[in-house]
CSV table of C-alpha atoms in Angstrom, one decimal:
chain,number,residue,atom,x,y,z
Q,11,UNK,CA,14.5,-24.7,23.7
Q,12,UNK,CA,14.6,-27.4,26.3
Q,13,UNK,CA,15.4,-30.9,25.7
Q,14,UNK,CA,13.7,-32.0,29.0
Q,15,UNK,CA,10.2,-30.9,27.3
Q,16,UNK,CA,8.2,-34.2,28.2
Q,17,UNK,CA,4.6,-33.0,26.3
Q,18,UNK,CA,3.7,-30.0,23.9
Q,19,UNK,CA,0.6,-28.6,23.6
Q,20,UNK,CA,-1.3,-28.9,20.3
Q,21,UNK,CA,-4.4,-27.4,18.8
Q,22,UNK,CA,-7.0,-29.2,17.1
Q,23,UNK,CA,-8.8,-27.7,13.9
Q,24,UNK,CA,-11.8,-26.5,16.4
Q,25,UNK,CA,-9.2,-24.6,18.1
Q,26,UNK,CA,-9.3,-26.8,21.3
Q,27,UNK,CA,-5.9,-27.3,23.2
Q,28,UNK,CA,-4.5,-30.8,23.7
Q,29,UNK,CA,-1.4,-32.0,25.4
Q,30,UNK,CA,0.6,-34.8,24.1
Q,31,UNK,CA,3.9,-36.4,25.4
Q,32,UNK,CA,6.9,-36.3,23.3
Q,33,UNK,CA,7.1,-40.1,23.2
Q,34,UNK,CA,3.4,-40.5,22.2
Q,35,UNK,CA,4.1,-38.0,19.3
Q,36,UNK,CA,6.9,-40.0,17.8
Q,37,UNK,CA,4.4,-42.4,16.6
Q,38,UNK,CA,3.5,-40.1,14.0
Q,39,UNK,CA,6.3,-38.8,11.4
Q,40,UNK,CA,4.3,-35.1,11.0
Q,41,UNK,CA,3.7,-35.0,14.9
Q,42,UNK,CA,7.4,-35.5,15.4
Q,43,UNK,CA,8.4,-32.7,12.8
Q,44,UNK,CA,6.0,-30.5,14.3
Q,45,UNK,CA,7.3,-31.2,17.8
Q,46,UNK,CA,10.9,-30.7,16.8
Q,47,UNK,CA,9.8,-27.1,15.3
Q,48,UNK,CA,8.1,-26.7,18.7
Q,49,UNK,CA,11.6,-27.3,20.8
Q,50,UNK,CA,14.0,-25.8,18.7
Q,51,UNK,CA,12.4,-22.9,17.5
Q,52,UNK,CA,13.1,-19.7,19.3
Q,53,UNK,CA,9.5,-19.0,20.0
Q,54,UNK,CA,8.5,-21.8,22.3
Q,55,UNK,CA,4.8,-20.1,23.1
Q,56,UNK,CA,3.6,-20.7,19.2
Q,57,UNK,CA,0.8,-23.3,19.4
Q,58,UNK,CA,0.9,-25.9,16.1
Q,59,UNK,CA,-2.4,-26.7,14.8
Q,60,UNK,CA,-3.4,-30.1,13.7
Q,61,UNK,CA,-5.8,-30.4,11.3
Q,62,UNK,CA,-8.0,-32.9,12.8
Q,63,UNK,CA,-11.3,-32.2,14.9
Q,64,UNK,CA,-11.5,-32.3,18.6
Q,65,UNK,CA,-13.3,-35.3,19.0
Q,66,UNK,CA,-10.9,-37.2,16.8
Q,67,UNK,CA,-7.9,-35.7,18.3
Q,68,UNK,CA,-8.7,-37.0,21.6
Q,69,UNK,CA,-9.0,-40.7,20.5
Q,70,UNK,CA,-6.0,-40.3,18.0
Q,71,UNK,CA,-4.0,-39.0,21.3
Q,72,UNK,CA,-5.4,-41.9,23.4
Q,73,UNK,CA,-4.0,-44.6,20.7
Q,74,UNK,CA,-0.4,-42.8,20.8
Q,75,UNK,CA,-0.3,-42.9,24.3
Q,76,UNK,CA,-1.2,-46.0,24.8
Q,77,UNK,CA,0.8,-47.7,21.9
Q,78,UNK,CA,4.4,-45.2,22.6
Q,79,UNK,CA,5.8,-47.5,25.4
Q,80,UNK,CA,5.7,-50.5,23.0
Q,81,UNK,CA,6.8,-48.3,20.0
Q,82,UNK,CA,9.8,-46.9,21.6
Q,83,UNK,CA,11.2,-49.7,23.4
Q,84,UNK,CA,9.8,-52.9,21.9
Q,85,UNK,CA,7.7,-55.5,23.9
Q,86,UNK,CA,7.2,-59.2,24.9
Q,87,UNK,CA,4.7,-61.3,23.3
Q,88,UNK,CA,2.2,-60.8,26.1
Q,89,UNK,CA,2.3,-56.8,26.2
Q,90,UNK,CA,1.7,-57.5,22.3
Q,91,UNK,CA,-1.1,-59.7,23.2
Q,92,UNK,CA,-2.7,-57.3,25.7
Q,93,UNK,CA,-2.4,-54.3,23.2
Q,94,UNK,CA,-4.3,-56.1,20.6
Q,95,UNK,CA,-7.1,-56.7,23.0
Q,96,UNK,CA,-6.9,-53.1,24.0
Q,97,UNK,CA,-7.2,-52.1,20.0
Q,98,UNK,CA,-10.3,-54.0,19.6
Q,99,UNK,CA,-11.9,-52.6,22.9
Q,100,UNK,CA,-10.6,-48.9,21.7
Q,101,UNK,CA,-12.6,-49.7,18.2
Q,102,UNK,CA,-15.8,-50.9,20.0
Q,103,UNK,CA,-16.2,-47.6,22.1
Q,104,UNK,CA,-17.9,-44.5,20.5
Q,105,UNK,CA,-15.3,-44.4,17.9
Q,106,UNK,CA,-17.9,-45.8,15.5
Q,107,UNK,CA,-19.3,-42.2,14.7
Q,108,UNK,CA,-16.0,-41.1,14.0
Q,109,UNK,CA,-14.4,-44.0,12.4
Q,110,UNK,CA,-14.0,-42.3,8.9
Q,111,UNK,CA,-12.6,-39.2,10.8
Q,112,UNK,CA,-10.1,-41.2,12.6
Q,113,UNK,CA,-9.1,-43.1,9.3
Q,114,UNK,CA,-8.4,-39.8,7.5
Q,115,UNK,CA,-6.5,-38.5,10.6
Q,116,UNK,CA,-4.5,-41.9,10.7
Q,117,UNK,CA,-3.8,-41.5,6.9
Q,118,UNK,CA,-2.8,-37.5,7.4
Q,119,UNK,CA,-0.5,-38.1,10.3
Q,120,UNK,CA,1.0,-41.1,8.7
Q,121,UNK,CA,0.1,-43.9,11.5
Q,122,UNK,CA,0.2,-46.9,10.1
Q,123,UNK,CA,-1.0,-49.1,12.8
Q,124,UNK,CA,-4.1,-47.0,13.4
Q,125,UNK,CA,-5.0,-46.6,10.0
Q,126,UNK,CA,-4.4,-50.6,9.3
Q,127,UNK,CA,-6.6,-50.7,12.6
Q,128,UNK,CA,-9.2,-48.4,11.3
Q,129,UNK,CA,-9.5,-50.0,7.9
Q,130,UNK,CA,-10.0,-53.7,9.2
Q,131,UNK,CA,-12.7,-52.1,11.7
Q,132,UNK,CA,-14.4,-50.5,8.7
Q,133,UNK,CA,-14.1,-53.8,6.5
Q,134,UNK,CA,-15.3,-55.8,9.4
Q,135,UNK,CA,-18.5,-53.7,10.0
Q,136,UNK,CA,-19.5,-54.4,6.4
Q,137,UNK,CA,-19.1,-58.3,6.8
Q,138,UNK,CA,-21.9,-59.0,8.8
Q,139,UNK,CA,-24.5,-56.7,7.3
Q,140,UNK,CA,-27.1,-56.9,4.8
Q,141,UNK,CA,-26.9,-54.6,1.8
Q,142,UNK,CA,-29.2,-52.2,3.0
Q,143,UNK,CA,-27.9,-52.2,6.3
Q,144,UNK,CA,-24.7,-51.0,5.0
Q,145,UNK,CA,-26.2,-48.4,2.7
Q,146,UNK,CA,-27.9,-47.0,5.7
Q,147,UNK,CA,-24.9,-47.2,8.3
Q,148,UNK,CA,-22.4,-45.8,5.6
Q,149,UNK,CA,-24.7,-43.3,4.1
Q,150,UNK,CA,-24.6,-44.5,0.7
Q,151,UNK,CA,-27.6,-43.7,-1.6
Q,152,UNK,CA,-29.1,-46.7,-3.8
Q,153,UNK,CA,-28.6,-45.1,-7.4
Q,154,UNK,CA,-29.4,-48.2,-9.3
Q,155,UNK,CA,-32.6,-47.5,-12.0
Q,156,UNK,CA,-35.1,-49.9,-11.3
Q,157,UNK,CA,-34.0,-52.4,-14.2
Q,158,UNK,CA,-30.7,-52.6,-12.4
Q,159,UNK,CA,-32.2,-53.2,-9.3
Q,160,UNK,CA,-34.1,-56.2,-10.8
Q,161,UNK,CA,-31.0,-57.6,-12.7
Q,162,UNK,CA,-29.0,-57.2,-9.6
Q,163,UNK,CA,-31.8,-59.6,-7.6
Q,164,UNK,CA,-31.4,-62.1,-10.1
Q,165,UNK,CA,-27.5,-62.3,-10.1
Q,166,UNK,CA,-27.2,-62.1,-6.6
Q,167,UNK,CA,-29.8,-64.3,-4.9
Q,168,UNK,CA,-27.6,-64.7,-2.1
Q,169,UNK,CA,-27.5,-60.9,-1.1
Q,170,UNK,CA,-30.4,-59.5,0.8
Q,171,UNK,CA,-31.6,-56.3,-0.3
Q,172,UNK,CA,-34.4,-55.6,2.1
J,13,UNK,CA,-26.5,-48.1,15.1
J,14,UNK,CA,-28.3,-45.3,13.5
J,15,UNK,CA,-25.9,-42.5,12.2
J,16,UNK,CA,-22.6,-44.3,13.1
J,17,UNK,CA,-20.6,-42.0,11.0
J,18,UNK,CA,-21.3,-38.8,9.5
J,19,UNK,CA,-19.1,-39.1,6.5
J,20,UNK,CA,-20.2,-41.1,3.7
J,21,UNK,CA,-18.0,-44.0,2.6
J,22,UNK,CA,-17.9,-42.8,-0.9
J,23,UNK,CA,-16.7,-39.4,0.4
J,24,UNK,CA,-12.9,-41.0,1.6
J,25,UNK,CA,-10.4,-40.6,-0.5
J,26,UNK,CA,-9.8,-43.3,-3.2
J,27,UNK,CA,-6.7,-44.5,-1.6
J,28,UNK,CA,-8.6,-45.2,1.8
J,29,UNK,CA,-11.7,-46.5,0.4
J,30,UNK,CA,-9.5,-49.1,-1.5
J,31,UNK,CA,-7.8,-50.1,1.5
J,32,UNK,CA,-11.0,-50.9,3.2
J,33,UNK,CA,-12.1,-52.9,0.2
J,34,UNK,CA,-8.8,-54.9,-0.2
J,35,UNK,CA,-9.7,-56.3,3.2
J,36,UNK,CA,-13.1,-57.9,2.0
J,37,UNK,CA,-13.4,-61.4,0.4
J,38,UNK,CA,-14.7,-61.6,-3.3
J,39,UNK,CA,-18.1,-62.6,-2.0
J,40,UNK,CA,-18.3,-59.6,0.3
J,41,UNK,CA,-17.2,-57.5,-2.7
J,42,UNK,CA,-19.9,-59.0,-4.6
J,43,UNK,CA,-22.2,-57.6,-2.1
J,44,UNK,CA,-20.5,-54.3,-1.8
J,45,UNK,CA,-21.0,-54.0,-5.4
J,46,UNK,CA,-24.5,-54.1,-5.5
J,47,UNK,CA,-24.8,-50.9,-3.1
J,48,UNK,CA,-24.5,-48.4,-5.5
J,49,UNK,CA,-23.2,-47.6,-9.3
J,50,UNK,CA,-20.0,-45.9,-8.2
J,51,UNK,CA,-19.2,-49.0,-5.8
J,52,UNK,CA,-20.0,-51.4,-8.6
J,53,UNK,CA,-17.7,-49.7,-11.2
J,54,UNK,CA,-15.2,-49.5,-8.8
J,55,UNK,CA,-15.1,-53.1,-7.8
J,56,UNK,CA,-15.5,-54.0,-11.5
J,57,UNK,CA,-12.8,-51.8,-13.1
J,58,UNK,CA,-10.1,-51.5,-10.3
J,59,UNK,CA,-6.9,-53.3,-11.4
J,60,UNK,CA,-5.3,-51.9,-8.2
J,61,UNK,CA,-7.9,-53.0,-5.7
J,62,UNK,CA,-7.6,-57.0,-7.0
J,63,UNK,CA,-3.7,-56.7,-7.3
J,64,UNK,CA,-3.9,-55.6,-3.3
J,65,UNK,CA,-6.3,-58.4,-2.8
J,66,UNK,CA,-4.2,-60.8,-4.5
J,67,UNK,CA,-1.1,-59.7,-2.5
J,68,UNK,CA,-2.7,-59.9,0.5
J,69,UNK,CA,-4.5,-62.9,0.4
J,70,UNK,CA,-2.9,-64.9,-1.6
J,71,UNK,CA,1.2,-63.6,-2.0
J,72,UNK,CA,2.4,-66.3,0.1
J,73,UNK,CA,1.3,-69.2,-1.7
J,74,UNK,CA,0.9,-68.0,-5.5
J,75,UNK,CA,4.4,-67.9,-7.1
J,76,UNK,CA,5.7,-67.5,-10.8
J,77,UNK,CA,4.5,-71.0,-11.7
J,78,UNK,CA,1.2,-70.6,-10.4
J,79,UNK,CA,0.5,-67.6,-12.4
J,80,UNK,CA,1.8,-69.2,-15.5
J,81,UNK,CA,-0.5,-72.1,-15.0
J,82,UNK,CA,-3.4,-69.4,-14.5
J,83,UNK,CA,-3.2,-68.2,-18.1
J,84,UNK,CA,-3.2,-71.7,-19.4
J,85,UNK,CA,-5.9,-72.5,-17.5
J,86,UNK,CA,-7.8,-69.4,-19.0
J,87,UNK,CA,-6.8,-70.5,-22.3
J,88,UNK,CA,-7.7,-74.0,-21.8
J,89,UNK,CA,-11.2,-72.9,-20.2
J,90,UNK,CA,-11.9,-70.9,-23.4
J,91,UNK,CA,-11.1,-73.4,-25.8
J,92,UNK,CA,-13.4,-76.0,-23.8
J,93,UNK,CA,-16.0,-73.6,-22.6
J,94,UNK,CA,-18.5,-74.8,-25.5
J,95,UNK,CA,-17.9,-78.3,-24.7
J,96,UNK,CA,-18.1,-77.8,-21.0
J,97,UNK,CA,-21.5,-75.9,-21.4
J,98,UNK,CA,-23.2,-78.7,-23.4
J,99,UNK,CA,-21.9,-81.2,-20.7
J,100,UNK,CA,-24.4,-81.7,-17.7
J,101,UNK,CA,-24.0,-80.0,-14.6
J,102,UNK,CA,-23.0,-83.1,-12.7
J,103,UNK,CA,-19.6,-82.9,-11.5
J,104,UNK,CA,-17.0,-84.1,-13.4
J,105,UNK,CA,-13.1,-83.5,-13.8
J,106,UNK,CA,-10.7,-83.6,-16.6
J,107,UNK,CA,-7.2,-83.3,-16.8
J,108,UNK,CA,-4.8,-81.2,-19.4
J,109,UNK,CA,-4.7,-82.3,-22.7
J,110,UNK,CA,-1.6,-82.4,-25.2
J,111,UNK,CA,-2.0,-78.8,-27.0
J,112,UNK,CA,-1.4,-77.3,-23.3
J,113,UNK,CA,1.5,-79.0,-22.2
J,114,UNK,CA,3.0,-78.4,-19.0
J,115,UNK,CA,4.9,-80.1,-15.8
J,116,UNK,CA,1.4,-79.4,-14.2
J,117,UNK,CA,-2.3,-80.6,-15.0
J,118,UNK,CA,-5.0,-78.6,-15.9
J,119,UNK,CA,-7.7,-79.8,-13.4
J,120,UNK,CA,-11.1,-78.5,-14.4
J,121,UNK,CA,-14.0,-79.3,-11.9
J,122,UNK,CA,-17.6,-78.5,-12.9
J,123,UNK,CA,-20.4,-78.8,-10.2
J,124,UNK,CA,-21.2,-76.3,-7.4
J,125,UNK,CA,-18.4,-73.8,-8.0
J,126,UNK,CA,-19.6,-72.9,-11.5
J,127,UNK,CA,-22.8,-71.9,-9.8
J,128,UNK,CA,-21.3,-69.5,-7.5
J,129,UNK,CA,-19.1,-67.8,-9.9
J,130,UNK,CA,-22.4,-67.1,-11.8
J,131,UNK,CA,-23.2,-63.9,-10.1
J,132,UNK,CA,-19.7,-62.5,-11.3
J,133,UNK,CA,-20.2,-63.6,-14.9
J,134,UNK,CA,-22.7,-61.8,-16.7
J,135,UNK,CA,-20.8,-58.9,-18.2
J,136,UNK,CA,-18.8,-57.9,-15.6
J,137,UNK,CA,-15.1,-58.8,-16.1
J,138,UNK,CA,-12.8,-60.0,-18.6
J,139,UNK,CA,-11.3,-63.3,-18.7
J,140,UNK,CA,-7.8,-63.5,-17.4
J,141,UNK,CA,-8.2,-60.2,-15.1
J,142,UNK,CA,-6.6,-60.2,-11.8
J,143,UNK,CA,-10.2,-60.2,-10.4
J,144,UNK,CA,-10.9,-63.4,-12.4
J,145,UNK,CA,-7.9,-64.8,-11.1
J,146,UNK,CA,-8.8,-64.0,-7.4
J,147,UNK,CA,-12.4,-65.0,-7.4
J,148,UNK,CA,-11.4,-68.4,-9.0
J,149,UNK,CA,-8.8,-69.0,-6.1
J,150,UNK,CA,-11.4,-67.8,-3.7
J,151,UNK,CA,-14.1,-70.2,-5.0
J,152,UNK,CA,-11.4,-73.3,-5.5
J,153,UNK,CA,-11.9,-73.3,-9.1
J,154,UNK,CA,-8.4,-72.9,-10.1
J,155,UNK,CA,-5.9,-75.4,-8.7
J,156,UNK,CA,-2.5,-74.0,-8.7
J,157,UNK,CA,0.9,-75.5,-8.2
J,158,UNK,CA,2.5,-74.8,-4.6
J,159,UNK,CA,4.4,-76.6,-1.8
J,160,UNK,CA,3.2,-78.5,1.1
J,161,UNK,CA,5.3,-78.7,4.4
J,162,UNK,CA,5.2,-82.3,4.8
J,163,UNK,CA,5.8,-83.6,8.2
J,164,UNK,CA,5.4,-87.1,10.5
J,165,UNK,CA,4.7,-87.2,13.9
J,166,UNK,CA,7.9,-89.1,14.3
J,167,UNK,CA,10.9,-86.5,12.9
J,168,UNK,CA,11.8,-88.9,10.4
J,169,UNK,CA,10.4,-86.7,7.7
J,170,UNK,CA,10.2,-82.8,7.3
J,171,UNK,CA,10.3,-81.4,3.9
J,172,UNK,CA,8.4,-79.5,1.4
J,173,UNK,CA,6.8,-81.2,-1.5
J,174,UNK,CA,5.1,-80.2,-4.7
J,175,UNK,CA,1.2,-80.5,-5.2
J,176,UNK,CA,-1.8,-78.6,-6.9
J,177,UNK,CA,-3.7,-77.0,-4.4
J,178,UNK,CA,-7.6,-75.7,-4.6
J,179,UNK,CA,-8.9,-73.5,-1.8
J,180,UNK,CA,-12.0,-74.1,0.2
J,181,UNK,CA,-13.5,-71.1,1.9
J,182,UNK,CA,-15.8,-72.9,4.0
J,183,UNK,CA,-13.0,-74.4,6.3
J,184,UNK,CA,-10.1,-71.5,5.4
J,185,UNK,CA,-8.0,-75.0,4.2
J,186,UNK,CA,-6.6,-76.3,0.8
J,187,UNK,CA,-7.3,-79.5,-0.8
J,188,UNK,CA,-4.1,-80.8,-2.6
J,189,UNK,CA,-3.4,-83.4,-5.3
J,190,UNK,CA,0.0,-85.0,-5.2
J,191,UNK,CA,2.0,-85.8,-8.5
J,192,UNK,CA,2.2,-89.6,-7.9
J,193,UNK,CA,-0.3,-91.5,-9.7
J,194,UNK,CA,-1.4,-88.9,-12.4
J,195,UNK,CA,-2.2,-86.5,-9.5
J,196,UNK,CA,-5.2,-88.6,-8.7
J,197,UNK,CA,-4.2,-88.7,-5.2
J,198,UNK,CA,-6.3,-86.1,-3.0
J,199,UNK,CA,-5.6,-84.7,0.7
J,200,UNK,CA,-7.7,-82.4,2.4
J,201,UNK,CA,-7.6,-79.7,5.3
J,202,UNK,CA,-3.9,-78.4,4.3
J,203,UNK,CA,-3.7,-75.3,6.8
J,204,UNK,CA,-2.2,-72.0,5.4
J,205,UNK,CA,0.8,-72.3,7.4
J,206,UNK,CA,1.7,-75.6,5.7
J,207,UNK,CA,1.7,-74.0,2.2
J,208,UNK,CA,4.2,-71.8,0.3
J,209,UNK,CA,4.7,-70.7,-3.1
J,210,UNK,CA,7.3,-72.9,-4.8
J,211,UNK,CA,10.9,-71.5,-4.1
J,212,UNK,CA,11.9,-72.2,-7.8
J,213,UNK,CA,9.9,-73.0,-10.9
J,214,UNK,CA,10.4,-76.1,-12.0
J,215,UNK,CA,8.6,-79.6,-12.4
J,216,UNK,CA,8.7,-81.7,-9.7
J,217,UNK,CA,10.6,-84.5,-11.5
J,218,UNK,CA,13.5,-82.1,-12.6
J,219,UNK,CA,16.5,-81.4,-11.2
J,220,UNK,CA,17.1,-78.0,-10.3
J,221,UNK,CA,20.2,-76.2,-12.0
J,222,UNK,CA,22.4,-75.0,-9.0
J,223,UNK,CA,25.7,-74.5,-10.7
J,224,UNK,CA,25.7,-71.0,-10.2
J,225,UNK,CA,26.0,-71.3,-6.4
J,226,UNK,CA,27.3,-74.6,-5.8
J,227,UNK,CA,30.9,-73.3,-5.8
J,228,UNK,CA,30.4,-70.8,-3.2
J,229,UNK,CA,28.7,-72.8,-0.7
J,230,UNK,CA,30.6,-73.1,2.7
J,231,UNK,CA,30.3,-74.0,5.9
J,232,UNK,CA,27.2,-72.5,7.9
J,233,UNK,CA,25.2,-71.8,4.8
J,234,UNK,CA,21.7,-72.7,5.2
J,235,UNK,CA,20.4,-74.6,2.0
J,236,UNK,CA,17.4,-76.3,0.6
J,237,UNK,CA,18.3,-79.9,-1.4
J,238,UNK,CA,15.9,-82.0,-3.7
J,239,UNK,CA,16.1,-85.6,-2.6
J,240,UNK,CA,13.9,-88.5,-3.7
J,241,UNK,CA,13.9,-92.1,-2.9
J,242,UNK,CA,13.9,-93.5,-6.4
J,243,UNK,CA,13.9,-92.1,-9.7
J,244,UNK,CA,10.3,-92.7,-10.5
J,245,UNK,CA,9.3,-90.5,-7.5
J,246,UNK,CA,9.3,-86.6,-7.5
J,247,UNK,CA,11.7,-84.6,-5.5
J,248,UNK,CA,11.2,-83.0,-2.2
J,249,UNK,CA,12.7,-80.3,-0.7
J,250,UNK,CA,14.9,-80.7,2.4
J,251,UNK,CA,16.4,-78.3,4.8
J,252,UNK,CA,20.2,-78.8,5.6
J,253,UNK,CA,23.4,-77.1,6.9
J,254,UNK,CA,26.6,-77.1,5.0
J,255,UNK,CA,29.5,-78.7,7.3
J,256,UNK,CA,33.0,-79.1,7.2
J,257,UNK,CA,34.7,-81.9,5.3
J,258,UNK,CA,35.9,-84.7,7.9
J,259,UNK,CA,39.5,-83.8,7.6
J,260,UNK,CA,38.7,-80.2,8.6
J,261,UNK,CA,38.5,-79.3,12.4
J,262,UNK,CA,36.4,-76.2,11.5
J,263,UNK,CA,39.0,-74.0,13.1
J,264,UNK,CA,39.2,-70.7,11.9
J,265,UNK,CA,41.5,-69.5,8.9
J,266,UNK,CA,43.0,-72.8,8.4
J,267,UNK,CA,39.4,-74.4,6.8
J,268,UNK,CA,39.7,-74.7,3.0
J,269,UNK,CA,36.1,-76.3,3.1
J,270,UNK,CA,35.0,-74.2,0.5
J,271,UNK,CA,37.5,-75.3,-2.0
J,272,UNK,CA,37.1,-78.7,-1.5
J,273,UNK,CA,34.9,-80.7,-4.2
J,274,UNK,CA,33.3,-82.8,-1.2
J,275,UNK,CA,30.2,-80.7,0.1
J,276,UNK,CA,29.1,-82.0,3.4
J,277,UNK,CA,25.5,-81.6,4.3
J,278,UNK,CA,24.0,-82.1,7.6
J,279,UNK,CA,20.6,-82.5,8.1
J,280,UNK,CA,19.9,-81.2,11.7
J,281,UNK,CA,16.4,-82.7,12.3
J,282,UNK,CA,18.4,-86.3,12.6
J,283,UNK,CA,20.1,-87.3,15.5
J,284,UNK,CA,23.9,-87.2,15.4
J,285,UNK,CA,24.3,-91.0,15.2
J,286,UNK,CA,21.4,-91.4,12.3
J,287,UNK,CA,23.0,-92.3,9.0
J,288,UNK,CA,20.4,-90.0,7.6
J,289,UNK,CA,22.3,-87.3,9.6
J,290,UNK,CA,25.4,-86.4,6.8
J,291,UNK,CA,25.5,-86.7,3.3
J,292,UNK,CA,28.7,-86.1,1.2
J,293,UNK,CA,28.4,-85.0,-2.3
J,294,UNK,CA,30.6,-83.9,-5.2
J,295,UNK,CA,30.2,-80.4,-6.2
J,296,UNK,CA,31.2,-81.2,-9.6
J,297,UNK,CA,28.5,-83.9,-10.1
J,298,UNK,CA,26.0,-81.6,-8.3
J,299,UNK,CA,26.2,-79.2,-11.3
J,300,UNK,CA,24.6,-81.6,-14.0
J,301,UNK,CA,23.2,-84.6,-12.4
J,302,UNK,CA,21.7,-86.2,-9.4
J,303,UNK,CA,23.8,-88.6,-7.5
J,304,UNK,CA,23.1,-91.2,-5.0
J,305,UNK,CA,21.9,-94.6,-4.8
J,306,UNK,CA,18.8,-97.0,-4.1
J,307,UNK,CA,19.8,-97.2,-0.8
J,308,UNK,CA,20.3,-93.6,0.3
J,309,UNK,CA,18.0,-92.1,-2.3
J,310,UNK,CA,19.2,-89.5,-5.0
J,311,UNK,CA,20.3,-85.7,-4.3
J,312,UNK,CA,19.2,-83.3,-6.5
J,313,UNK,CA,19.8,-79.6,-7.0
J,314,UNK,CA,20.5,-77.2,-4.2
J,315,UNK,CA,19.2,-73.4,-3.6
J,316,UNK,CA,20.9,-71.3,-0.8
J,317,UNK,CA,18.4,-70.2,1.7
J,318,UNK,CA,18.8,-66.1,1.8
J,319,UNK,CA,16.5,-64.6,3.9
J,320,UNK,CA,16.6,-64.8,7.7
J,321,UNK,CA,12.8,-65.4,7.7
J,322,UNK,CA,13.2,-68.6,5.6
J,323,UNK,CA,15.9,-70.0,8.0
J,324,UNK,CA,13.8,-69.1,11.4
J,325,UNK,CA,10.7,-70.9,9.5
J,326,UNK,CA,12.7,-73.9,9.2
J,327,UNK,CA,14.2,-73.7,12.5
J,328,UNK,CA,10.7,-73.1,13.9
J,329,UNK,CA,9.6,-76.5,12.5
J,330,UNK,CA,12.7,-78.6,12.9
J,331,UNK,CA,14.2,-77.6,16.2
J,332,UNK,CA,11.4,-78.3,18.4
J,333,UNK,CA,11.5,-81.9,17.2
J,334,UNK,CA,15.4,-82.6,17.3
J,335,UNK,CA,16.3,-80.8,20.8
J,336,UNK,CA,13.1,-81.3,22.5
């Protein structure tokens, strides 16, 4: 083992290799345990697998690397402000098509900050949409009977069902 | 925007789904409950979800007294619902009757808000549920006891005082009614940062029983003390520091101030030369009644501030004014 290890290699569930720095891996308890295992085991060649697909893992690692300096050393208010802006941009990118994967990965990797951010993003997405837009985007099947549907229209005159 | 996620919302583990839902307002949840039967049932039946919403949104302003008043409110509403139904839909207000006695009034407003709640009240949820409470808070139907931070532009008054509050979702602020003049006086536009759940659960006119801590107070302790201008007024809560008695120089082990019956308070928002800066009370008297006079007002019970958060909050409000 070597205490000078700065980055470790991990495998995604699709079998692709990724590098993550030791300080970034500390944002996640399971990743940190994995890292200790790698650093302290005799068989240093073994590459651990993370049960997250490649597309998602790229984003998770990007988030970890960005947040690691602050998480490890504390930061000033202006850094925190900058990080908040970065988070918003981070969630705006192509992340939308993998939002739920990121949520599940953050849950599985015990990453509170990313988990909160992803939950809030999902909630914010729903806020501005009509019922039918939400159904389409979140893949929800309308399974109300026509009678129930009619009743809903009466009870929720404010909601747009079109 | 097509196909922005390949996993369906309903495929998410329950705990994650609830974490998303608890970030929505009741009106947004109302909308989400019309998406499919699964979400409708989830939103109507998950106590856990509504508890999370209560804690997340209202935790800082809803205390034990507000929860107790909620149960009275529900009982009162049930008892008077038939009467209310027969009344016209014009806005009208009533106050609590003697059969529901409490230190706080029950304020029922009939009008615009009852229309908003109709979309929830078909067969959907039991009265008195946490969901009912959250919705009643959100639409401003339920007036609850809480405390407001009172400050003047000059530094002369800074304290917390009791009020009944009702939320206004359009402005994200609160309307307030004050205990003077039978709670009829109404103010508005109170921001979240000026509201807290009452630190202790008593009437604004009662002296708080502080005998359990009064003999342990020592110089340097942070406290809040009840004070009122005259006996007809409700108490407000003021921040103070416990200081040394006049005969003590405050140095190290020689200080016996904690054994002295005299309790010296420093109201640090006032300049040193102000006669409002210091007050000297008797610990013995403070155990059972208020002390003071018409000129300097009356000092009631004391609560010791335990958490750094609370101390920081007071210092944030007070210090920029006393030490510009």
